[in-house]
Short mmCIF file of C-alpha atoms and ligand atoms in Angstrom, two decimals:
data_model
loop_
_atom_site.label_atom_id
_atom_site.label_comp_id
_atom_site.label_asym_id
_atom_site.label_seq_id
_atom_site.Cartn_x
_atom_site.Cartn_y
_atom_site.Cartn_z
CA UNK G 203 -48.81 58.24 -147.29
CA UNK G 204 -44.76 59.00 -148.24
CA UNK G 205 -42.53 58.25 -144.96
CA UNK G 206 -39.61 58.91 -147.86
CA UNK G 207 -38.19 61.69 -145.44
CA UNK G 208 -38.16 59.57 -142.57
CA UNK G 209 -36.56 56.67 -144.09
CA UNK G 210 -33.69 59.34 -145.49
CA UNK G 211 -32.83 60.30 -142.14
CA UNK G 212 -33.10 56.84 -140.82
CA UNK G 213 -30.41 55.77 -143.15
CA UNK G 214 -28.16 58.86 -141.81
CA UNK G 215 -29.28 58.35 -138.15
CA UNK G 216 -27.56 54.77 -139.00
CA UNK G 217 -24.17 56.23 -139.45
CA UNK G 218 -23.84 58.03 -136.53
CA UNK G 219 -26.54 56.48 -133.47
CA UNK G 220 -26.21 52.79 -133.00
CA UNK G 221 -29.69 51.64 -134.29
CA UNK G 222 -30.25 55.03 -136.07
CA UNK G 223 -32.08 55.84 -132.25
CA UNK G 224 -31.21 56.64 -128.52
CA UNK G 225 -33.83 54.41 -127.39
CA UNK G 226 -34.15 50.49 -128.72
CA UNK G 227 -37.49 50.26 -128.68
CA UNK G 228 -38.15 53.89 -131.13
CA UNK G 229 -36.63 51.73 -133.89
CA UNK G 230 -39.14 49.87 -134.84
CA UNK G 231 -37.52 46.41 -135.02
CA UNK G 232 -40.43 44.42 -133.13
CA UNK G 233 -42.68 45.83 -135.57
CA UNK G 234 -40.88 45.56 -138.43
CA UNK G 235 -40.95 48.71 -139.78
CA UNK G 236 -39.04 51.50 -140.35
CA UNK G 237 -39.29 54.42 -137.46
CA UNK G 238 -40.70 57.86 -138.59
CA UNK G 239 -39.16 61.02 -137.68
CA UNK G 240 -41.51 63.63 -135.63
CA UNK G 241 -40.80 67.08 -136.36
CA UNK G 242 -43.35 68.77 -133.65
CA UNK G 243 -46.78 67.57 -131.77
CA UNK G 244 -49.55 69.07 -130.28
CA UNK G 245 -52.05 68.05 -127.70
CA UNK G 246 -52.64 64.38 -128.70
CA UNK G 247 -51.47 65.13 -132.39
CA UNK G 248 -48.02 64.11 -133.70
CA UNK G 249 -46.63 64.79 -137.17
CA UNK G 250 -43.60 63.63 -138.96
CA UNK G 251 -40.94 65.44 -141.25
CA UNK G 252 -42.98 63.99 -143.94
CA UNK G 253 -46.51 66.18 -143.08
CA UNK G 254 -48.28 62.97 -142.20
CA UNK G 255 -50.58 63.40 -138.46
CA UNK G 256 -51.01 60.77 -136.14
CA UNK G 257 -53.11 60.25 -133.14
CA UNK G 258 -50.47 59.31 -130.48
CA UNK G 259 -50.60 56.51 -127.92
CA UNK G 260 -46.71 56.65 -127.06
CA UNK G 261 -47.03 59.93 -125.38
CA UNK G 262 -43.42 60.00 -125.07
CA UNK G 263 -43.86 57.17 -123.15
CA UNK G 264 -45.72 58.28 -120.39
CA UNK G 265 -45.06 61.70 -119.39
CA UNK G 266 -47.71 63.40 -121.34
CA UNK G 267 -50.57 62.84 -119.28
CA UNK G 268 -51.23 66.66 -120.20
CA UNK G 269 -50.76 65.86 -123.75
CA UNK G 270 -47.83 67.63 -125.94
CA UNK G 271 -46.88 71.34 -125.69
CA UNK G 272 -49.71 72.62 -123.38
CA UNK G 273 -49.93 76.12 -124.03
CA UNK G 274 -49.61 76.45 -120.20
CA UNK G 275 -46.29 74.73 -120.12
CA UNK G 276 -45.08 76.18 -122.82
CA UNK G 277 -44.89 79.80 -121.35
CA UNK G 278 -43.90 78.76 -118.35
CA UNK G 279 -40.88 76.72 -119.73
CA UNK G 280 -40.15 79.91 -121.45
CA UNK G 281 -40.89 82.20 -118.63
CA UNK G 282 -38.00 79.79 -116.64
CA UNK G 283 -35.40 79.72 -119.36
CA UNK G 284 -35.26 83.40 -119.24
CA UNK G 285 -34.09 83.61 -115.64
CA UNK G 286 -31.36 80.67 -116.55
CA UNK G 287 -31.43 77.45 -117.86
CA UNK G 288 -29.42 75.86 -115.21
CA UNK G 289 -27.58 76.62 -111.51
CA UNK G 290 -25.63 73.87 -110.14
CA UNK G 291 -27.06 75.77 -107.10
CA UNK G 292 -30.33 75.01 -104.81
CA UNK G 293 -33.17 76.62 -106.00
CA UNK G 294 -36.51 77.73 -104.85
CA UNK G 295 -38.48 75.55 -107.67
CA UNK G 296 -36.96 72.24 -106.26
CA UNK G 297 -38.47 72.37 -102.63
CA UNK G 298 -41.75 73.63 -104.39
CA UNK G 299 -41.82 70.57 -106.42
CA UNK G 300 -40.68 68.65 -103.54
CA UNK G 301 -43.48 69.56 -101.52
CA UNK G 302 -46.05 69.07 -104.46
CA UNK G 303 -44.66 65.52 -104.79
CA UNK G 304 -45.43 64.58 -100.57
CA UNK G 305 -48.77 66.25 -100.89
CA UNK G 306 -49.78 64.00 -103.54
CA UNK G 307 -47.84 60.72 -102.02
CA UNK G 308 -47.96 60.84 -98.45
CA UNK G 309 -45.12 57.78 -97.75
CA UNK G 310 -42.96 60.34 -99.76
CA UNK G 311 -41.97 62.19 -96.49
CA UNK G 312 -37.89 62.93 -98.28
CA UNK G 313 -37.43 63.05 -101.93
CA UNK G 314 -33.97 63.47 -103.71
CA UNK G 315 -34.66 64.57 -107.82
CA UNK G 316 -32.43 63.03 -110.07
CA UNK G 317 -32.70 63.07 -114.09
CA UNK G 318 -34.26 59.65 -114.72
CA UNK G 319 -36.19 56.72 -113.80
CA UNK G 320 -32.94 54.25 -114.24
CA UNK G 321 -31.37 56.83 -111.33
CA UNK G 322 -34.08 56.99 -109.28
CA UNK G 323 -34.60 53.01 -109.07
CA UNK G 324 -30.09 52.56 -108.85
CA UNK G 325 -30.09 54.92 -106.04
CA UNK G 326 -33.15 53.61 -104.47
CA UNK G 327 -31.50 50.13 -104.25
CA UNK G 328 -27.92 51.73 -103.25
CA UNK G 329 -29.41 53.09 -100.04
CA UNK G 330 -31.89 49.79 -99.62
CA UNK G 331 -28.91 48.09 -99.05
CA UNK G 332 -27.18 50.64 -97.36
CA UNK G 333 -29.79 50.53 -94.60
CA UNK G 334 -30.74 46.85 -94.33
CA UNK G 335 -26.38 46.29 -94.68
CA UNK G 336 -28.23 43.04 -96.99
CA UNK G 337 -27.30 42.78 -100.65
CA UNK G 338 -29.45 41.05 -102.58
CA UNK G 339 -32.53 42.51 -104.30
CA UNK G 340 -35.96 40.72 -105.50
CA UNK G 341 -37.40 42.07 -108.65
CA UNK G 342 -40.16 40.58 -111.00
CA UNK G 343 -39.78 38.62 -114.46
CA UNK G 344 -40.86 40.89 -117.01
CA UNK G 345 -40.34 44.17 -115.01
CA UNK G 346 -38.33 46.99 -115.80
CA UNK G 347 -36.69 49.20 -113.93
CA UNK G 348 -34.63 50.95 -116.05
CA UNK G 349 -30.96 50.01 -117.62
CA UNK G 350 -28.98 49.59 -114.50
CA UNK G 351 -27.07 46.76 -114.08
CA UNK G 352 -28.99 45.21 -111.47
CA UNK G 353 -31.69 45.41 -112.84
CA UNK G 354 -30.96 43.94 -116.78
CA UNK G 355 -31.91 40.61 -115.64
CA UNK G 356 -34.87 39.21 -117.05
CA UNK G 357 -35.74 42.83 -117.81
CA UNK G 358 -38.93 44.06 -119.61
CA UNK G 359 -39.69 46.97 -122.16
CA UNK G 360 -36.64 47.14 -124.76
CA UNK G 361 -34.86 44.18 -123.41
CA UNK G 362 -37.84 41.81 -123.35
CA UNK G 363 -38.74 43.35 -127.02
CA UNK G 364 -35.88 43.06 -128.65
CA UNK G 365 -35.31 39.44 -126.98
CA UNK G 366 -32.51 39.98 -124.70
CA UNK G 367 -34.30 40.13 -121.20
CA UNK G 368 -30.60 39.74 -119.48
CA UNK G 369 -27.93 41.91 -121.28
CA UNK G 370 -24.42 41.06 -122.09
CA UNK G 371 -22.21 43.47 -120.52
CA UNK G 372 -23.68 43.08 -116.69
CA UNK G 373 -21.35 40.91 -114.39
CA UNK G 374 -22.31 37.94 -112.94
CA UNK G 375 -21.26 39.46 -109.68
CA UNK G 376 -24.07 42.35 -110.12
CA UNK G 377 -26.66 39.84 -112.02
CA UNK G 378 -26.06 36.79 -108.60
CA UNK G 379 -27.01 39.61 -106.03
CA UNK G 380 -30.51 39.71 -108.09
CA UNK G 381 -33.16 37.78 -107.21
CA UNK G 382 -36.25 36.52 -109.96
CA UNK G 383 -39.62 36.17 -108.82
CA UNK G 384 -42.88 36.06 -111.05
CA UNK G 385 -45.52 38.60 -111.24
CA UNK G 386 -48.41 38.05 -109.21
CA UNK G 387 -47.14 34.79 -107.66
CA UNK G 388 -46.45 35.31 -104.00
CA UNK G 389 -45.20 31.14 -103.66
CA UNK G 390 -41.90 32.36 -106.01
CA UNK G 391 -41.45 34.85 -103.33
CA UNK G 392 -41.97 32.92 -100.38
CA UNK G 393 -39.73 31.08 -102.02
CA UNK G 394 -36.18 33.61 -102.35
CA UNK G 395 -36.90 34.49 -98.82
CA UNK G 396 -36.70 31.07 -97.85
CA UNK G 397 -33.70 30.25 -99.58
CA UNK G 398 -32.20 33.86 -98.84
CA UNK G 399 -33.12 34.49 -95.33
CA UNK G 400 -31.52 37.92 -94.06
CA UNK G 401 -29.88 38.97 -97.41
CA UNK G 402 -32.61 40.44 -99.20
CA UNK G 403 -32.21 44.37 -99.27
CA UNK G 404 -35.19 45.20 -100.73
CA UNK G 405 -38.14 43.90 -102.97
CA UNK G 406 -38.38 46.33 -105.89
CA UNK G 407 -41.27 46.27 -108.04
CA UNK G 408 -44.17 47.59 -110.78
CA UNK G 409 -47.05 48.15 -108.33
CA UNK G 410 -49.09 48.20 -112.08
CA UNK G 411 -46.20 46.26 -114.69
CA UNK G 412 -46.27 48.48 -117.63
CA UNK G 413 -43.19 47.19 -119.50
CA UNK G 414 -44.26 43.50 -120.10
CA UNK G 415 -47.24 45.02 -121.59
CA UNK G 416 -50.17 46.39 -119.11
CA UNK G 417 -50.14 44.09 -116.27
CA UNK G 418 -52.27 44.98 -112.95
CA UNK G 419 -51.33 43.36 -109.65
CA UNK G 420 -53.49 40.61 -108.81
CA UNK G 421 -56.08 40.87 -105.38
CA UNK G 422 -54.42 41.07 -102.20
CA UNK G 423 -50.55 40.78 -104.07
CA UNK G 424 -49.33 44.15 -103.19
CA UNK G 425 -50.26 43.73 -99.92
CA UNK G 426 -49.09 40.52 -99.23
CA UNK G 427 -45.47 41.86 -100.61
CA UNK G 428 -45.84 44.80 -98.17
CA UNK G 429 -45.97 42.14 -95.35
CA UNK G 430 -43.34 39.89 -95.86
CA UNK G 431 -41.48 42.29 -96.48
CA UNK G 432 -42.44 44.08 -93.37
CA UNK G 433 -42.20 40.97 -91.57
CA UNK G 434 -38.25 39.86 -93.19
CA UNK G 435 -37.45 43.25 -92.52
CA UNK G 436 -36.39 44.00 -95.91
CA UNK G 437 -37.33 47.30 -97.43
CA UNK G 438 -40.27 47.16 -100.14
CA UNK G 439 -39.73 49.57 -103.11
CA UNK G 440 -42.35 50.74 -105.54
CA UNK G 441 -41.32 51.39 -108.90
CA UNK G 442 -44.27 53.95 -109.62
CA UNK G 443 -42.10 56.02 -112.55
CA UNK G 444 -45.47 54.56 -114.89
CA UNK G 445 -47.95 54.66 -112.41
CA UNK G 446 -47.33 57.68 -110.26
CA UNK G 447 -49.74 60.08 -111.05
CA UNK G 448 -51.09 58.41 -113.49
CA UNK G 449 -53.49 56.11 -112.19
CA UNK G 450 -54.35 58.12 -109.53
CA UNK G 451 -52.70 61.86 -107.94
CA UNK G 452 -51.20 59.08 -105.55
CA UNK G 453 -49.96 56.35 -107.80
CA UNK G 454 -50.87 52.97 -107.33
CA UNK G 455 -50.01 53.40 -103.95
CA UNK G 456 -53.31 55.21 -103.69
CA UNK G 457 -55.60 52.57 -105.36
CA UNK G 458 -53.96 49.73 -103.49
CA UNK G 459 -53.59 51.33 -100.01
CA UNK G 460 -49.96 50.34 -99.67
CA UNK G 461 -47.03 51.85 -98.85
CA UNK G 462 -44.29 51.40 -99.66
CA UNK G 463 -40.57 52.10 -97.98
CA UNK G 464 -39.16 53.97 -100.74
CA UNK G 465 -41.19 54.99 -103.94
CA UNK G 466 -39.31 55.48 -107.67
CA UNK G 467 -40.31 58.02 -109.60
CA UNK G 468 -40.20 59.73 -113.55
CA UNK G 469 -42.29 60.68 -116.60
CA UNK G 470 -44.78 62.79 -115.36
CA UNK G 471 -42.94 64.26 -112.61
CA UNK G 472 -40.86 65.74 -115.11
CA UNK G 473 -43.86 66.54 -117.34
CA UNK G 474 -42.05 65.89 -120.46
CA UNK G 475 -38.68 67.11 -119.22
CA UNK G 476 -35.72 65.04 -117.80
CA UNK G 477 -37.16 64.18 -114.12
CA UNK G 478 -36.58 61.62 -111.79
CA UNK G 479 -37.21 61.34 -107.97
CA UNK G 480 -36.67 58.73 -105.47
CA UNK G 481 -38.38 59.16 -102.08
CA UNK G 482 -40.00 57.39 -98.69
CA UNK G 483 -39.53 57.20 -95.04
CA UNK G 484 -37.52 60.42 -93.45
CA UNK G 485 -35.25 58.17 -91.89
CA UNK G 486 -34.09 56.09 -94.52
CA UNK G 487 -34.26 59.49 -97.06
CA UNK G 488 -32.00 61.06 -94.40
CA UNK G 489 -29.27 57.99 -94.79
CA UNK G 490 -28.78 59.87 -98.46
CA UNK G 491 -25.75 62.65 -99.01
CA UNK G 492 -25.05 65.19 -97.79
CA UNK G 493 -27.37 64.29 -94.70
CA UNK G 494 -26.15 60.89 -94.54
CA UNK G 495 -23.55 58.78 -96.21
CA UNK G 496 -25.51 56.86 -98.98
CA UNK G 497 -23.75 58.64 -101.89
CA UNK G 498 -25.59 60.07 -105.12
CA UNK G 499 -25.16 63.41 -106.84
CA UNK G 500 -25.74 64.84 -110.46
CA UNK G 501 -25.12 68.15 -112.24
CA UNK G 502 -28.47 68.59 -113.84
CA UNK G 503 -30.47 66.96 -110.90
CA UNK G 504 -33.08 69.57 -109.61
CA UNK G 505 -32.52 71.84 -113.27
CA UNK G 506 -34.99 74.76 -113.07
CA UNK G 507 -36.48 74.02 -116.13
CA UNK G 508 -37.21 70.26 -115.63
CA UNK G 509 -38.45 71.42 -111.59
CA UNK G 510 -40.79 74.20 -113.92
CA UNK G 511 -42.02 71.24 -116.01
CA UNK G 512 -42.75 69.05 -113.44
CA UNK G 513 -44.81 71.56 -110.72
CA UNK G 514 -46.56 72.68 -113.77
CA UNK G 515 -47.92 69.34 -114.70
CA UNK G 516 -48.33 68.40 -110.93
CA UNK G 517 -50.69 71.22 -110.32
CA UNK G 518 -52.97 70.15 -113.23
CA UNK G 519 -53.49 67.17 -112.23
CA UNK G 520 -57.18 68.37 -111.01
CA UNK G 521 -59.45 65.37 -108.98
CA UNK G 522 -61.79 65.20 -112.77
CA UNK G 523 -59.14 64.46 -114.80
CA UNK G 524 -58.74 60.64 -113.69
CA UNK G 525 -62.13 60.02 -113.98
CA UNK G 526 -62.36 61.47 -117.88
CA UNK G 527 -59.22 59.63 -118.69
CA UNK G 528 -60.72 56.81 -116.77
CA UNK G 529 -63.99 57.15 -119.64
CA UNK G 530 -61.56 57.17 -122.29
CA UNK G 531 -59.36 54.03 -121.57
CA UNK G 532 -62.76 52.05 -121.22
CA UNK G 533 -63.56 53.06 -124.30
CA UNK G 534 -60.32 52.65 -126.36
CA UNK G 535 -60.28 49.33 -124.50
CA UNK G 536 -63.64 48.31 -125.09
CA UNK G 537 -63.33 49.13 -128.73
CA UNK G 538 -60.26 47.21 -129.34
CA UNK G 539 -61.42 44.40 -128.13
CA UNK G 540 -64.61 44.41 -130.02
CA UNK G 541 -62.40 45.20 -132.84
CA UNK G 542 -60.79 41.75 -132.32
CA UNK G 543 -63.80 39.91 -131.83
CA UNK G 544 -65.65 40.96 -135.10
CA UNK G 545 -61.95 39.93 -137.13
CA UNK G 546 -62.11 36.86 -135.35
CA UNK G 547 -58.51 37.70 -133.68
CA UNK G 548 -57.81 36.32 -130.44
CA UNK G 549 -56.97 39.39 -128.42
CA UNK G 550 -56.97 40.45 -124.74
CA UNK G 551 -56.75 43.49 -123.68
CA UNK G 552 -55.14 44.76 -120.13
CA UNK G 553 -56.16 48.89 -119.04
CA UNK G 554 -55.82 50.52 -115.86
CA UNK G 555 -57.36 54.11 -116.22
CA UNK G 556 -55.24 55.41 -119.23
CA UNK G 557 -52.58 52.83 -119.39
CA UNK G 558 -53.72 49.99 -121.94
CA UNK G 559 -51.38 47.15 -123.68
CA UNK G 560 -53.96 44.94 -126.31
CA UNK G 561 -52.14 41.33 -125.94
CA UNK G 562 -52.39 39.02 -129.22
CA UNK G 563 -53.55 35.83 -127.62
CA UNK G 564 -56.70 34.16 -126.14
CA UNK G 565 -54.86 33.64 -122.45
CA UNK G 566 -55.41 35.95 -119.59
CA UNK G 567 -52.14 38.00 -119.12
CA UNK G 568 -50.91 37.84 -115.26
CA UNK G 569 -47.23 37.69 -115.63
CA UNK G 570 -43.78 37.51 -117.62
CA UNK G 571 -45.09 34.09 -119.16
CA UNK G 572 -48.50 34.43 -120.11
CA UNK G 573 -47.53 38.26 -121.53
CA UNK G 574 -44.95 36.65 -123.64
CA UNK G 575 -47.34 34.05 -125.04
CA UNK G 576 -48.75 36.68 -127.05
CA UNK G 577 -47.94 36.80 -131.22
CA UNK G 578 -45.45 39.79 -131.36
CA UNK G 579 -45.96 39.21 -135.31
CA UNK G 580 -49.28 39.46 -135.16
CA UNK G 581 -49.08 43.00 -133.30
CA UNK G 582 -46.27 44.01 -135.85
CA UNK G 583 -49.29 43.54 -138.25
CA UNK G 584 -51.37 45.34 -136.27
CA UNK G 585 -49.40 48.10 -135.33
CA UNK G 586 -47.89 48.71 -138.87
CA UNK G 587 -52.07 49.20 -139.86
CA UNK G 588 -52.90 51.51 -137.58
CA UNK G 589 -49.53 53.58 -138.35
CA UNK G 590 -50.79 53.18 -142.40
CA UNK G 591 -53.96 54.68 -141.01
CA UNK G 592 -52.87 57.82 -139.33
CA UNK G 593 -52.61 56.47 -135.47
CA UNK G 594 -49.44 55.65 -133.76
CA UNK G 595 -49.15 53.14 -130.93
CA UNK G 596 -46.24 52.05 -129.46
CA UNK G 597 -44.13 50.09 -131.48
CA UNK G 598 -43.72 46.57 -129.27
CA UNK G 599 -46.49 44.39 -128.22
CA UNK G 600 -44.66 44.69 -124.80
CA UNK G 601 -45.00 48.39 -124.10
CA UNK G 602 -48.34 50.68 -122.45
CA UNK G 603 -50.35 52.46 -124.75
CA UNK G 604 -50.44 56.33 -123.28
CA UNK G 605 -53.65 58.34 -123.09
CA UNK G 606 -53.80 62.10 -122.26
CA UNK G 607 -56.11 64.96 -120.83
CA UNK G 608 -55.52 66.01 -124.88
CA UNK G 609 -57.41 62.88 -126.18
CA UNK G 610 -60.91 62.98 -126.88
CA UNK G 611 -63.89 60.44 -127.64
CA UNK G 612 -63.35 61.63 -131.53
CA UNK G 613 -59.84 60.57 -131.45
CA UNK G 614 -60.43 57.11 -129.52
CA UNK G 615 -63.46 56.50 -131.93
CA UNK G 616 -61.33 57.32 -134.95
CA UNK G 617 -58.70 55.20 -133.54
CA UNK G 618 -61.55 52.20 -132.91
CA UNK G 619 -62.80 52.41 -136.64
CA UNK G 620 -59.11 52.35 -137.72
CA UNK G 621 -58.35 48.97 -135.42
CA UNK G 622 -61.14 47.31 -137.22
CA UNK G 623 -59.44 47.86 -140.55
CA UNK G 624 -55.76 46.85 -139.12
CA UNK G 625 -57.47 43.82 -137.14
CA UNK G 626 -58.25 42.44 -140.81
CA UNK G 627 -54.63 43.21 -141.25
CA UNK G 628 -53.70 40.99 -138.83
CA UNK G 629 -55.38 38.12 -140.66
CA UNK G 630 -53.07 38.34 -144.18
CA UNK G 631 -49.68 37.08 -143.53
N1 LIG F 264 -38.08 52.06 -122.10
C1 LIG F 264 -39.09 53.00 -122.52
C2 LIG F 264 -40.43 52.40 -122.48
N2 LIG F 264 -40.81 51.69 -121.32
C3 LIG F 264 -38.82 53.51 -123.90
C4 LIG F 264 -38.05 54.74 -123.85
C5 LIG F 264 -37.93 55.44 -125.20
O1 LIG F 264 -37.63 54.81 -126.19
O2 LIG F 264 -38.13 56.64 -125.24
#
């Protein structure tokens, strides 16, 4: 298989993006290996300027729960840019698309769209603190909640990947007013509100971590975080921009029957366009401009095309489809793991519904420290087999492998048989 094209342009991309990429993790330095250039995708398909096909697990990341370019989408995208690309001006799509969102996520009574995750979760913690007049914010080792200052300490995804969890550049004055806890470990909590008592804005968090790595939240956790917050009267935030609709029309939310104060929001609201929304109670919702004085605007926010995308790929999410994807991330999982076993690898492998992260160690993965026990090199090894063989996961041990409504059991199977060749990978150093 030649990559020759891709490693042309990654030698250009050098010269002009820092990293050759707008997005650390798409360079492939975890994995060692040199990122290839996609020229289109289809359904569950990619394929690079050099003609080679993969099966894709990256999904962009998430938002592709429909898979790529549904016809569907497609036309209406099209149908949209026809009547204007963008307004700067309220539009009818936005309220539609509001209203989709608190049908589907019931503590979502206000939502304001923005363009990303990293706004949604800023602005979510910018009014937090604006109502509780507290300034200090909990968030979870290994979680990630987008590149915000705040939030760059002891950060997952591309920060924990590429070994910087805390980043240079963020103040000490923005990293103090941040608070660490550990996944899944309520004492750590109990903890920060003990030594914090009436400062602590809000607790923001992965109600399912997906940028450690896959990491569900353990019995009763979610829960418990709902009532001390509840009971500290500090507002309790849900970072759902993974989750929501993905692991159920409701989020985690749903599963866990918890709600939260103020829910984050991106990928598939946006259905593989520039969305991000950050909602909750009407009260606290109405604190935000121009109803209240919590300030937070943006150009693009509410763009018809990215308010097309999203409805579009609200309204498909039909009650079967979690159920099939369900099927499918059992299986993938399933198969990895047996993959493992018969290589003798020591693997363990984390899936909720159609998020999946295979760990490289023989330790249950719970939090920031037992996810970062696993052997990144070992998953380098891995990962650059599976890419040799024509499937593409994401390129950092740390990261959630994506499925979509465009997957089938041919593609997981042929993704299985080709895990049992890279497993034996694994083995030669
Ligand atoms: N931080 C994203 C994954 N959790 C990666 C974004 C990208 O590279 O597109």
């Amino acid at each position: 298989m030649s990559v020759s094209k891709s490693r042309t342009l990654f030698a250009r991309a050098q010269q002009i993006l820092p990293g050759g990429v707008d997005s650390p993790v798409r360079a492939f330095k975890a994995v060692g290996a040199s990122p290839i250039f996609i020229r289109r995708a289809a359904g569950a398909r990619i394929e690079d300027v050099d003609g080679n096909s993969y099966i894709d697990y990256v999904m962009s990341w998430g938002p592709l729960i429909h898979g790529h370019a549904p016809r569907g989408l497609v036309k209406a995208l099209a149908a949209a840019a026809r009547d204007g690309t963008s307004f700067g001006a309220p539009s009818p799509l936005e309220v539609e698309l509001g209203e989709r969102v608190r049908e589907l996520m019931q503590s979502v009574e206000r939502v304001r769209f923005v363009n990303s995750g990293t706004e949604a979760t800023m602005s979510a913690v910018r009014l937090a603190r604006a109502a509780t007049k507290r300034e200090r914010i909990v968030k979870f080792e290994g979680c990630y909640h987008g590149h915000a200052d705040p939030f760059l300490v002891q950060a997952g995804s591309g920060a924990l990947t590429l070994g910087q969890p805390t980043s240079p550049g963020v103040t000490h004055g923005a990293a103090a007013d941040t608070l660490i806890a550990s996944y899944n470990d309520l004492e750590s909590v109990r903890r920060l509100f003990d030594a914090n008592r009436d400062h602590i804005a809000a607790v923001i968090v992965e109600p399912i971590a997906g940028n450690m790595g896959v990491v569900p939240p353990a019995d009763g956790f979610l829960r418990a975080l709902r009532e001390i917050c509840s009971s500290e009267r500090t507002l309790l935030i849900f970072d759902e921009v993974i989750s929501g609709f993905r692991v159920a029309p409701g989020g985690a939310q749903q599963l866990a029957w918890v709600t939260p104060d103020l829910t984050c929001l991106g990928k598939i609201i946006g259905g593989g366009l520039p969305v991000g929304a950050y909602g909750g109670r009407a009260n606290l919702m109405e604190m935000v401009s121009p109803a209240g004085p919590v300030y937070q605007a943006g150009t693009l926010s509410g763009n018809p095309l990215a308010m097309t995308a999203g409805l579009w790929s609200l309204r498909q999410l039909k009650p079967s489809l979690y159920p099939n994807l369900a099927k499918l991330g059992t299986r993938l999982a399933a198969g990895l793991a047996d993959a493992a076993r018969e290589a003798g690898v020591a693997l363990q492998v984390n899936a909720v519904g159609s998020v999946l992260t295979p760990f490289f160690t023989d330790r249950p993965v719970r939090d920031y420290q037992s996810a970062t026990s696993a052997d990144a090199q070992r998953y380098g090894r891995f990962f650059r087999g599976m890419l040799a063989r024509g499937i593409y996961p994401p390129p950092s041990q740390f990261e959630a492998w994506f499925l979509s409504a465009a997957h089938t059991v041919k593609d997981v199977d042929k993704t299985i048989a080709a895990a049992r060749g890279a497993m034996r990978d694994v083995l030669r150093s």
